[in-house]
Short mmCIF file of N, CA and C in Angstrom, two decimals:
data_model
loop_
_atom_site.label_atom_id
_atom_site.label_comp_id
_atom_site.label_asym_id
_atom_site.label_seq_id
_atom_site.Cartn_x
_atom_site.Cartn_y
_atom_site.Cartn_z
N MET A 22 3.38 30.63 2.89
CA MET A 22 3.56 29.18 3.15
C MET A 22 3.70 29.05 4.88
N THR A 23 2.95 28.16 5.47
CA THR A 23 2.48 28.15 6.99
C THR A 23 3.57 27.05 7.47
N THR A 24 3.64 27.19 8.88
CA THR A 24 4.43 26.41 9.27
C THR A 24 3.76 24.99 9.62
N ARG A 25 2.55 25.00 9.39
CA ARG A 25 2.00 23.67 9.32
C ARG A 25 2.57 22.84 8.07
N ASP A 26 2.39 23.49 6.91
CA ASP A 26 2.96 23.26 5.78
C ASP A 26 4.21 23.06 5.39
N LEU A 27 5.38 23.79 6.35
CA LEU A 27 6.69 23.69 6.17
C LEU A 27 7.16 22.27 6.81
N THR A 28 6.58 21.98 8.14
CA THR A 28 7.08 20.82 9.09
C THR A 28 7.05 19.44 8.14
N PRO A 29 5.69 18.94 7.52
CA PRO A 29 5.69 17.85 6.54
C PRO A 29 6.72 17.77 5.79
N ARG A 30 7.27 18.81 4.78
CA ARG A 30 8.12 18.78 4.01
C ARG A 30 9.35 18.73 4.58
N LEU A 31 10.04 19.64 5.61
CA LEU A 31 11.28 19.56 6.71
C LEU A 31 11.06 17.95 6.84
N ARG A 32 10.34 17.43 7.30
CA ARG A 32 10.54 15.67 7.77
C ARG A 32 10.68 14.98 6.38
N ARG A 33 9.68 15.22 5.59
CA ARG A 33 10.23 14.34 4.56
C ARG A 33 11.84 14.81 3.65
N ARG A 34 12.34 16.00 3.62
CA ARG A 34 13.67 16.04 3.44
C ARG A 34 14.41 15.34 4.49
N GLY A 35 14.21 15.60 5.67
CA GLY A 35 14.83 14.59 6.59
C GLY A 35 15.43 13.38 6.32
N LEU A 36 13.74 12.71 6.10
CA LEU A 36 13.82 11.25 5.75
C LEU A 36 14.92 11.28 4.25
N GLN A 37 14.59 11.68 3.20
CA GLN A 37 15.56 11.57 2.27
C GLN A 37 16.90 11.34 2.25
N ALA A 38 17.36 12.43 3.13
CA ALA A 38 18.73 12.43 3.32
C ALA A 38 19.29 11.22 4.09
N ALA A 39 18.09 10.80 5.10
CA ALA A 39 18.53 9.98 5.96
C ALA A 39 18.64 8.30 4.97
N PHE A 40 17.70 8.72 4.13
CA PHE A 40 17.61 7.32 3.10
C PHE A 40 19.46 7.12 2.21
N GLY A 41 19.23 8.75 1.62
CA GLY A 41 20.28 8.48 0.94
C GLY A 41 21.78 8.28 1.57
N VAL A 42 21.66 8.59 2.87
CA VAL A 42 23.37 8.26 3.60
C VAL A 42 22.91 6.73 3.92
N TYR A 43 21.92 5.96 4.38
CA TYR A 43 21.79 4.78 4.64
C TYR A 43 22.64 4.25 3.64
N LEU A 44 21.47 4.67 2.33
CA LEU A 44 21.97 4.07 0.84
C LEU A 44 23.76 3.84 0.67
N VAL A 45 24.38 5.16 0.90
CA VAL A 45 25.37 4.99 0.64
C VAL A 45 26.18 4.44 1.61
N THR A 46 26.09 4.46 3.04
CA THR A 46 26.66 2.82 3.75
C THR A 46 26.19 1.61 3.67
N LEU A 47 25.56 1.50 3.13
CA LEU A 47 24.86 0.38 2.79
C LEU A 47 25.96 -0.54 1.43
N ALA A 48 25.69 0.23 0.80
CA ALA A 48 26.64 0.27 -0.50
C ALA A 48 28.46 0.03 0.01
N LEU A 49 28.97 1.13 0.62
CA LEU A 49 30.26 0.65 1.18
C LEU A 49 30.33 -0.74 1.97
N VAL A 50 29.32 -0.69 2.77
CA VAL A 50 29.27 -2.42 3.14
C VAL A 50 29.56 -3.73 2.41
N VAL A 51 28.52 -3.64 1.80
CA VAL A 51 28.61 -4.61 0.48
C VAL A 51 29.00 -4.61 -0.60
N PHE A 52 29.79 -3.49 -1.22
CA PHE A 52 30.40 -3.44 -2.38
C PHE A 52 31.58 -3.59 -2.24
N LEU A 53 32.38 -3.06 -0.96
CA LEU A 53 33.84 -3.37 -0.96
C LEU A 53 34.26 -4.27 -1.10
N PRO A 54 35.77 -4.78 -1.61
CA PRO A 54 36.22 -6.11 -1.52
C PRO A 54 36.60 -6.40 -0.24
N SER A 55 37.00 -7.94 -0.04
CA SER A 55 36.52 -8.30 1.64
C SER A 55 37.54 -7.52 2.60
N LYS A 56 38.68 -7.53 1.64
CA LYS A 56 39.62 -6.66 2.62
C LYS A 56 39.45 -5.61 3.54
N GLU A 57 38.63 -4.63 2.87
CA GLU A 57 38.00 -3.48 3.10
C GLU A 57 37.17 -3.12 3.69
N ALA A 58 36.03 -4.49 3.01
CA ALA A 58 34.71 -4.39 4.03
C ALA A 58 35.01 -5.37 5.28
N SER A 59 35.95 -5.86 5.87
CA SER A 59 36.64 -6.51 6.89
C SER A 59 36.66 -5.45 8.03
N ALA A 60 37.34 -4.29 7.35
CA ALA A 60 37.73 -3.04 8.31
C ALA A 60 36.50 -2.63 8.92
N VAL A 61 35.86 -2.32 8.05
CA VAL A 61 34.22 -1.99 8.19
C VAL A 61 33.10 -2.68 9.11
N THR A 62 33.19 -3.79 9.09
CA THR A 62 32.83 -5.09 9.54
C THR A 62 33.17 -5.76 10.67
N GLY A 63 34.58 -5.23 11.05
CA GLY A 63 35.18 -6.15 12.03
C GLY A 63 34.60 -6.24 13.27
N PHE A 64 33.58 -5.78 13.50
CA PHE A 64 33.10 -5.67 14.90
C PHE A 64 32.56 -7.07 15.04
N LEU A 65 31.97 -7.53 13.85
CA LEU A 65 31.62 -9.10 14.22
C LEU A 65 32.35 -10.02 14.38
N GLY A 66 33.39 -10.32 13.95
CA GLY A 66 34.38 -11.03 14.82
C GLY A 66 34.69 -10.80 16.35
N ILE A 67 34.35 -9.17 16.85
CA ILE A 67 34.53 -8.96 18.24
C ILE A 67 33.47 -9.74 18.79
N ILE A 68 32.40 -9.64 18.47
CA ILE A 68 31.24 -10.03 19.32
C ILE A 68 31.28 -11.82 19.02
N ALA A 69 31.72 -11.87 18.02
CA ALA A 69 31.57 -13.41 17.59
C ALA A 69 32.75 -14.08 18.78
N GLY A 70 33.75 -13.43 18.72
CA GLY A 70 34.60 -13.58 19.79
C GLY A 70 34.34 -13.52 21.62
N TRP A 71 33.27 -12.69 21.84
CA TRP A 71 32.66 -12.74 23.15
C TRP A 71 31.74 -13.95 23.41
N LEU A 72 31.16 -14.01 22.36
CA LEU A 72 30.10 -15.33 22.50
C LEU A 72 31.19 -16.49 22.86
N ALA A 73 32.06 -16.90 21.87
CA ALA A 73 32.90 -18.04 22.12
C ALA A 73 33.54 -18.04 23.33
N THR A 74 33.84 -16.91 24.29
CA THR A 74 34.23 -16.93 25.52
C THR A 74 33.36 -17.52 26.44
N LEU A 75 31.75 -17.58 26.02
CA LEU A 75 30.78 -17.53 26.73
C LEU A 75 30.78 -19.06 26.68
N GLY A 76 31.46 -19.76 25.79
CA GLY A 76 30.99 -21.01 25.41
C GLY A 76 30.83 -21.75 24.16
N MET A 77 29.96 -20.71 23.18
CA MET A 77 29.54 -21.10 22.02
C MET A 77 30.73 -21.23 20.77
N PRO A 78 30.59 -22.27 20.15
CA PRO A 78 31.87 -22.58 19.26
C PRO A 78 31.54 -21.33 18.29
N PHE A 79 32.82 -20.94 18.32
CA PHE A 79 33.37 -19.56 17.31
C PHE A 79 32.59 -19.26 16.25
N LYS A 80 32.71 -20.36 15.25
CA LYS A 80 32.70 -20.18 13.63
C LYS A 80 30.90 -20.54 13.91
N GLU A 81 29.98 -21.11 14.97
CA GLU A 81 28.97 -21.11 14.68
C GLU A 81 28.12 -19.48 15.50
N ALA A 82 28.84 -18.89 16.03
CA ALA A 82 28.63 -17.73 16.81
C ALA A 82 29.04 -16.48 15.72
N ALA A 83 29.87 -16.78 14.61
CA ALA A 83 30.31 -16.03 13.68
C ALA A 83 28.98 -15.90 12.60
N ALA A 84 28.85 -17.29 12.58
CA ALA A 84 27.53 -17.36 11.77
C ALA A 84 26.15 -16.56 12.09
N GLY A 85 25.87 -16.77 13.47
CA GLY A 85 24.49 -16.35 14.27
C GLY A 85 24.69 -14.50 14.08
N VAL A 86 26.05 -14.22 14.29
CA VAL A 86 25.98 -12.46 14.33
C VAL A 86 25.87 -12.29 13.35
N GLU A 87 26.45 -12.96 12.27
CA GLU A 87 26.57 -12.39 10.72
C GLU A 87 24.96 -12.14 10.41
N PHE A 88 24.20 -13.24 10.61
CA PHE A 88 22.58 -13.58 10.38
C PHE A 88 21.97 -12.02 10.78
N VAL A 89 22.41 -12.12 12.19
CA VAL A 89 21.51 -10.87 12.92
C VAL A 89 21.53 -9.75 12.62
N SER A 90 23.03 -9.58 11.88
CA SER A 90 23.72 -8.42 11.63
C SER A 90 23.20 -7.92 10.31
N ASN A 91 22.64 -9.07 9.36
CA ASN A 91 22.27 -8.79 8.02
C ASN A 91 20.60 -8.45 7.91
N ILE A 92 20.20 -9.07 9.09
CA ILE A 92 18.81 -8.49 9.52
C ILE A 92 18.59 -7.06 9.82
N VAL A 93 19.54 -6.79 10.95
CA VAL A 93 19.49 -5.48 11.45
C VAL A 93 19.99 -4.02 10.13
N MET A 94 21.17 -4.80 9.24
CA MET A 94 21.56 -3.80 8.15
C MET A 94 20.51 -3.44 7.17
N PHE A 95 19.41 -4.52 7.19
CA PHE A 95 18.12 -4.27 6.36
C PHE A 95 16.83 -3.17 7.15
N VAL A 96 16.89 -3.26 8.68
CA VAL A 96 15.32 -2.82 8.78
C VAL A 96 15.66 -1.31 8.32
N PRO A 97 16.43 -0.31 8.56
CA PRO A 97 16.47 0.87 8.03
C PRO A 97 15.61 0.94 6.53
N PHE A 98 16.16 -0.02 5.69
CA PHE A 98 15.46 -0.04 4.11
C PHE A 98 14.06 0.04 4.17
N GLY A 99 13.37 -1.30 5.00
CA GLY A 99 12.10 -1.05 5.15
C GLY A 99 11.62 0.25 5.33
N GLY A 100 12.35 0.51 6.97
CA GLY A 100 11.64 1.72 7.45
C GLY A 100 11.55 3.22 6.82
N LEU A 101 12.28 3.16 6.32
CA LEU A 101 12.83 4.61 5.53
C LEU A 101 11.61 4.67 4.23
N ALA A 102 11.45 3.44 3.56
CA ALA A 102 10.87 3.24 2.37
C ALA A 102 9.47 3.69 2.89
N THR A 103 9.08 2.93 3.96
CA THR A 103 7.82 2.86 4.09
C THR A 103 7.56 4.35 4.66
N PHE A 104 8.17 5.05 5.39
CA PHE A 104 7.95 6.37 6.01
C PHE A 104 8.06 7.15 4.82
N LEU A 105 8.75 7.10 3.88
CA LEU A 105 8.72 8.17 2.67
C LEU A 105 7.78 7.92 1.66
N TRP A 106 7.24 6.25 1.37
CA TRP A 106 6.25 6.43 1.03
C TRP A 106 5.27 5.56 1.54
N PRO A 107 4.21 5.91 2.46
CA PRO A 107 3.86 5.53 3.36
C PRO A 107 2.23 4.38 2.43
N SER A 108 1.74 5.10 1.33
CA SER A 108 0.50 4.72 0.77
C SER A 108 1.00 3.47 -0.67
N ARG A 109 2.13 3.37 -0.65
CA ARG A 109 2.74 2.58 -1.78
C ARG A 109 3.00 1.33 -1.33
N TRP A 110 3.02 1.26 0.02
CA TRP A 110 4.04 -0.15 0.57
C TRP A 110 2.76 -0.97 1.48
N ASN A 111 3.11 -2.03 1.11
CA ASN A 111 2.52 -3.18 2.42
C ASN A 111 3.86 -4.42 2.66
N LEU A 112 3.41 -5.28 3.34
CA LEU A 112 4.18 -6.12 3.46
C LEU A 112 4.56 -6.87 2.20
N TRP A 113 3.72 -7.50 1.39
CA TRP A 113 4.31 -8.23 0.37
C TRP A 113 4.97 -7.44 -0.56
N ARG A 114 4.76 -5.87 -0.74
CA ARG A 114 5.65 -5.43 -1.51
C ARG A 114 7.17 -5.05 -1.20
N MET A 115 7.11 -5.03 0.22
CA MET A 115 8.51 -4.85 0.95
C MET A 115 9.12 -6.07 0.70
N LEU A 116 8.35 -7.70 0.70
CA LEU A 116 9.07 -8.26 0.57
C LEU A 116 9.82 -9.08 -0.53
N LEU A 117 9.00 -8.14 -1.53
CA LEU A 117 9.46 -8.66 -3.12
C LEU A 117 10.62 -7.55 -3.40
N LEU A 118 10.87 -6.22 -2.66
CA LEU A 118 11.66 -5.03 -2.68
C LEU A 118 12.73 -5.21 -1.99
N GLY A 119 12.35 -6.09 -0.85
CA GLY A 119 13.90 -6.24 0.12
C GLY A 119 14.79 -7.92 -0.71
N ALA A 120 13.69 -8.69 -1.04
CA ALA A 120 14.21 -9.64 -1.95
C ALA A 120 15.21 -9.45 -3.36
N SER A 121 14.16 -8.65 -4.05
CA SER A 121 15.07 -8.01 -5.37
C SER A 121 16.67 -7.59 -4.81
N THR A 122 16.37 -6.39 -3.57
CA THR A 122 17.20 -5.30 -3.74
C THR A 122 18.77 -6.43 -3.03
N SER A 123 18.24 -7.57 -2.19
CA SER A 123 19.23 -8.34 -1.93
C SER A 123 19.78 -9.26 -2.63
N THR A 124 19.04 -9.64 -3.71
CA THR A 124 19.31 -10.72 -4.64
C THR A 124 20.40 -9.83 -5.34
N PHE A 125 20.19 -8.63 -5.79
CA PHE A 125 21.14 -7.75 -6.90
C PHE A 125 22.43 -7.69 -5.90
N ILE A 126 22.41 -7.08 -4.47
CA ILE A 126 23.85 -7.15 -3.94
C ILE A 126 24.34 -8.59 -3.96
N GLU A 127 23.66 -9.38 -3.77
CA GLU A 127 24.54 -11.00 -3.72
C GLU A 127 24.96 -11.34 -5.27
N LEU A 128 24.31 -10.79 -6.14
CA LEU A 128 25.09 -11.33 -7.45
C LEU A 128 26.30 -10.50 -8.18
N THR A 129 25.83 -9.20 -7.64
CA THR A 129 27.17 -8.38 -7.71
C THR A 129 28.05 -8.73 -6.76
N GLN A 130 28.03 -9.14 -5.69
CA GLN A 130 29.24 -9.42 -5.10
C GLN A 130 29.76 -10.61 -5.70
N LEU A 131 29.35 -11.18 -6.70
CA LEU A 131 30.14 -12.64 -7.18
C LEU A 131 31.15 -12.12 -8.16
N LEU A 132 31.00 -10.59 -8.34
CA LEU A 132 31.88 -10.01 -9.21
C LEU A 132 33.16 -9.14 -8.56
N ILE A 133 33.10 -9.26 -7.02
CA ILE A 133 33.87 -8.47 -6.13
C ILE A 133 34.64 -9.77 -5.75
N PRO A 134 35.99 -9.32 -6.24
CA PRO A 134 36.80 -10.35 -5.32
C PRO A 134 37.00 -10.80 -4.12
N GLY A 135 36.69 -11.69 -3.32
CA GLY A 135 36.88 -12.20 -2.33
C GLY A 135 35.38 -11.90 -1.17
N ARG A 136 34.36 -11.48 -2.25
CA ARG A 136 33.23 -11.68 -1.68
C ARG A 136 32.74 -12.88 -1.70
N VAL A 137 31.79 -13.33 -0.53
CA VAL A 137 31.00 -14.63 -0.57
C VAL A 137 29.57 -14.44 -0.77
N THR A 138 29.02 -14.66 -1.46
CA THR A 138 27.17 -14.62 -1.74
C THR A 138 26.59 -15.84 -0.80
N ALA A 139 25.16 -15.69 -0.36
CA ALA A 139 24.96 -16.58 0.76
C ALA A 139 23.52 -16.62 0.85
N LEU A 140 22.90 -17.93 0.44
CA LEU A 140 21.35 -17.73 0.69
C LEU A 140 20.85 -17.12 2.07
N SER A 141 21.38 -17.44 3.01
CA SER A 141 21.22 -16.90 4.13
C SER A 141 21.19 -15.29 4.13
N ASP A 142 21.97 -14.75 3.16
CA ASP A 142 22.02 -13.26 3.24
C ASP A 142 20.53 -12.75 2.78
N LEU A 143 20.49 -13.22 1.89
CA LEU A 143 18.97 -12.88 1.15
C LEU A 143 18.16 -13.01 2.15
N ILE A 144 17.75 -14.10 2.72
CA ILE A 144 16.84 -14.50 3.80
C ILE A 144 16.54 -13.25 4.77
N ALA A 145 18.02 -13.25 5.53
CA ALA A 145 18.08 -12.08 6.37
C ALA A 145 17.90 -10.78 5.65
N ASN A 146 18.33 -10.11 4.59
CA ASN A 146 18.21 -8.92 4.17
C ASN A 146 16.75 -8.71 4.02
N THR A 147 16.24 -9.63 3.59
CA THR A 147 14.41 -9.37 3.33
C THR A 147 13.80 -9.34 4.49
N ALA A 148 13.78 -10.36 5.55
CA ALA A 148 13.45 -10.04 6.90
C ALA A 148 13.71 -8.63 7.12
N GLY A 149 14.82 -8.21 7.36
CA GLY A 149 15.07 -7.28 7.90
C GLY A 149 14.44 -6.16 7.39
N ALA A 150 13.97 -6.07 5.44
CA ALA A 150 13.23 -5.04 5.43
C ALA A 150 11.81 -4.98 5.44
N VAL A 151 11.32 -6.13 5.87
CA VAL A 151 10.10 -6.75 5.96
C VAL A 151 9.91 -6.19 7.61
N ILE A 152 10.70 -6.45 8.58
CA ILE A 152 10.49 -6.10 9.85
C ILE A 152 10.63 -4.21 10.12
N GLY A 153 11.60 -3.56 8.93
CA GLY A 153 11.50 -2.36 9.33
C GLY A 153 10.28 -1.92 8.71
N ALA A 154 9.54 -2.40 7.56
CA ALA A 154 8.45 -2.08 7.03
C ALA A 154 7.25 -2.27 8.07
N ALA A 155 7.11 -3.28 8.77
CA ALA A 155 6.44 -3.49 9.76
C ALA A 155 6.40 -2.43 10.94
N GLY A 156 7.71 -2.25 11.42
CA GLY A 156 7.87 -1.26 12.59
C GLY A 156 7.01 0.11 12.03
N ALA A 157 7.57 0.70 10.72
CA ALA A 157 7.13 1.80 10.22
C ALA A 157 6.02 1.98 10.07
N ALA A 158 4.94 0.78 9.59
CA ALA A 158 3.72 0.65 9.47
C ALA A 158 2.81 0.76 10.68
N TRP A 159 3.39 0.22 11.64
CA TRP A 159 2.97 0.48 13.07
C TRP A 159 3.22 1.91 13.57
N MET A 160 4.34 2.60 13.23
CA MET A 160 4.32 3.72 14.07
C MET A 160 3.27 5.10 13.24
N LEU A 161 3.33 4.51 11.76
CA LEU A 161 2.52 5.47 10.91
C LEU A 161 0.72 5.12 11.74
N ARG A 162 0.17 3.85 11.73
CA ARG A 162 -1.28 3.69 12.23
C ARG A 162 -1.21 4.25 13.55
N ARG A 163 -0.24 4.01 14.56
CA ARG A 163 0.00 4.69 15.80
C ARG A 163 -0.23 6.25 15.96
N ARG A 164 0.30 6.99 14.82
CA ARG A 164 0.12 8.44 14.39
C ARG A 164 -1.19 9.02 13.80
N VAL A 165 -1.52 8.26 13.21
CA VAL A 165 -3.45 8.43 12.35
C VAL A 165 -4.08 8.19 14.06
N ARG A 166 -3.93 6.93 14.81
CA ARG A 166 -4.86 7.11 15.85
C ARG A 166 -4.77 8.00 16.70
N HIS A 167 -3.82 8.16 17.07
CA HIS A 167 -3.63 9.31 18.38
C HIS A 167 -3.71 10.99 17.90
N GLY A 168 -3.88 11.45 16.41
CA GLY A 168 -4.36 12.52 15.82
C GLY A 168 -3.22 13.23 15.39
N SER A 169 -2.02 12.44 14.91
CA SER A 169 -1.26 13.07 14.45
C SER A 169 -1.04 12.57 12.89
N ALA A 170 -2.27 12.85 12.04
CA ALA A 170 -2.07 12.28 10.90
C ALA A 170 -1.08 13.26 9.70
N ASP A 171 -0.58 14.12 10.18
CA ASP A 171 0.36 15.02 9.18
C ASP A 171 1.38 14.50 8.45
N VAL A 172 1.48 13.17 8.98
CA VAL A 172 2.21 12.55 8.26
C VAL A 172 1.97 11.80 7.09
N LEU A 173 0.70 11.51 6.92
CA LEU A 173 -0.23 11.17 5.71
C LEU A 173 -0.99 12.43 4.45
N ARG A 174 -0.67 13.71 5.30
CA ARG A 174 -1.49 14.69 4.34
C ARG A 174 -0.37 15.58 3.81
N GLY A 175 -0.43 16.68 2.87
CA GLY A 175 -0.02 17.69 2.66
C GLY A 175 0.79 17.16 0.93
N PRO A 176 1.04 17.65 0.10
CA PRO A 176 1.91 17.52 -1.19
C PRO A 176 2.80 16.97 -0.50
N ALA A 177 3.77 16.91 0.07
CA ALA A 177 4.95 16.42 0.43
C ALA A 177 4.63 14.57 0.82
N TYR A 178 3.58 14.42 0.90
CA TYR A 178 3.39 12.73 1.58
C TYR A 178 2.64 12.16 0.32
N ARG A 179 2.35 12.92 -0.78
CA ARG A 179 1.11 12.29 -1.64
C ARG A 179 1.94 11.26 -2.58
N GLY A 180 3.34 10.66 -2.29
CA GLY A 180 4.01 9.66 -3.12
C GLY A 180 5.07 10.39 -3.98
N ALA A 181 5.28 11.27 -3.94
CA ALA A 181 6.01 12.47 -4.54
C ALA A 181 7.56 11.66 -4.53
#
C-alpha cells in the first residue's frame, strides 16, 4: 500500500471519527432533560443578555440566538455527511435528511421532561444541514477543479 492509497483512507477515518463525535455531542445537547441541557447550552442566555444590553428586548434576542444556534448546530451534520458520501448527496436529499433527522429529534423531545419542541427548530436545523452540505459540495468542487480530486478517488470514497 502506498502513501497515496493511505491518505484518503486516513482522511475518511478522520471524517468518520469527527462525525461520530459530532453525533454524540448533538445527542447530548438535544436529548438531555432541560435542566441538564441548560448547563450545556447556557451560553445562549449570555449572548442574549449581551444583545439586551445593546437595546434588543431579551425575549426576542433569546429567540434569535436560539434560531441561529440551531442553524450552526446542524451545519456540521450536512457538511460531514457530504464529505463522507460525496456521490450520494445533493441538496434535495440533504434537505430531506436534515428535515427527517430534526423531526425525529423534535418528536423525541416530546417524551423528555422539560423539553420544548418548535417548528422553528425544525426549520433552523434543516437549513443548517443544507448550508453545511452546500459548503462541503462547494469545497469538493473546488478541489476537483484545482487538481486535488483524490477526495473522490479510491476505495475509501466509493460510498462505503
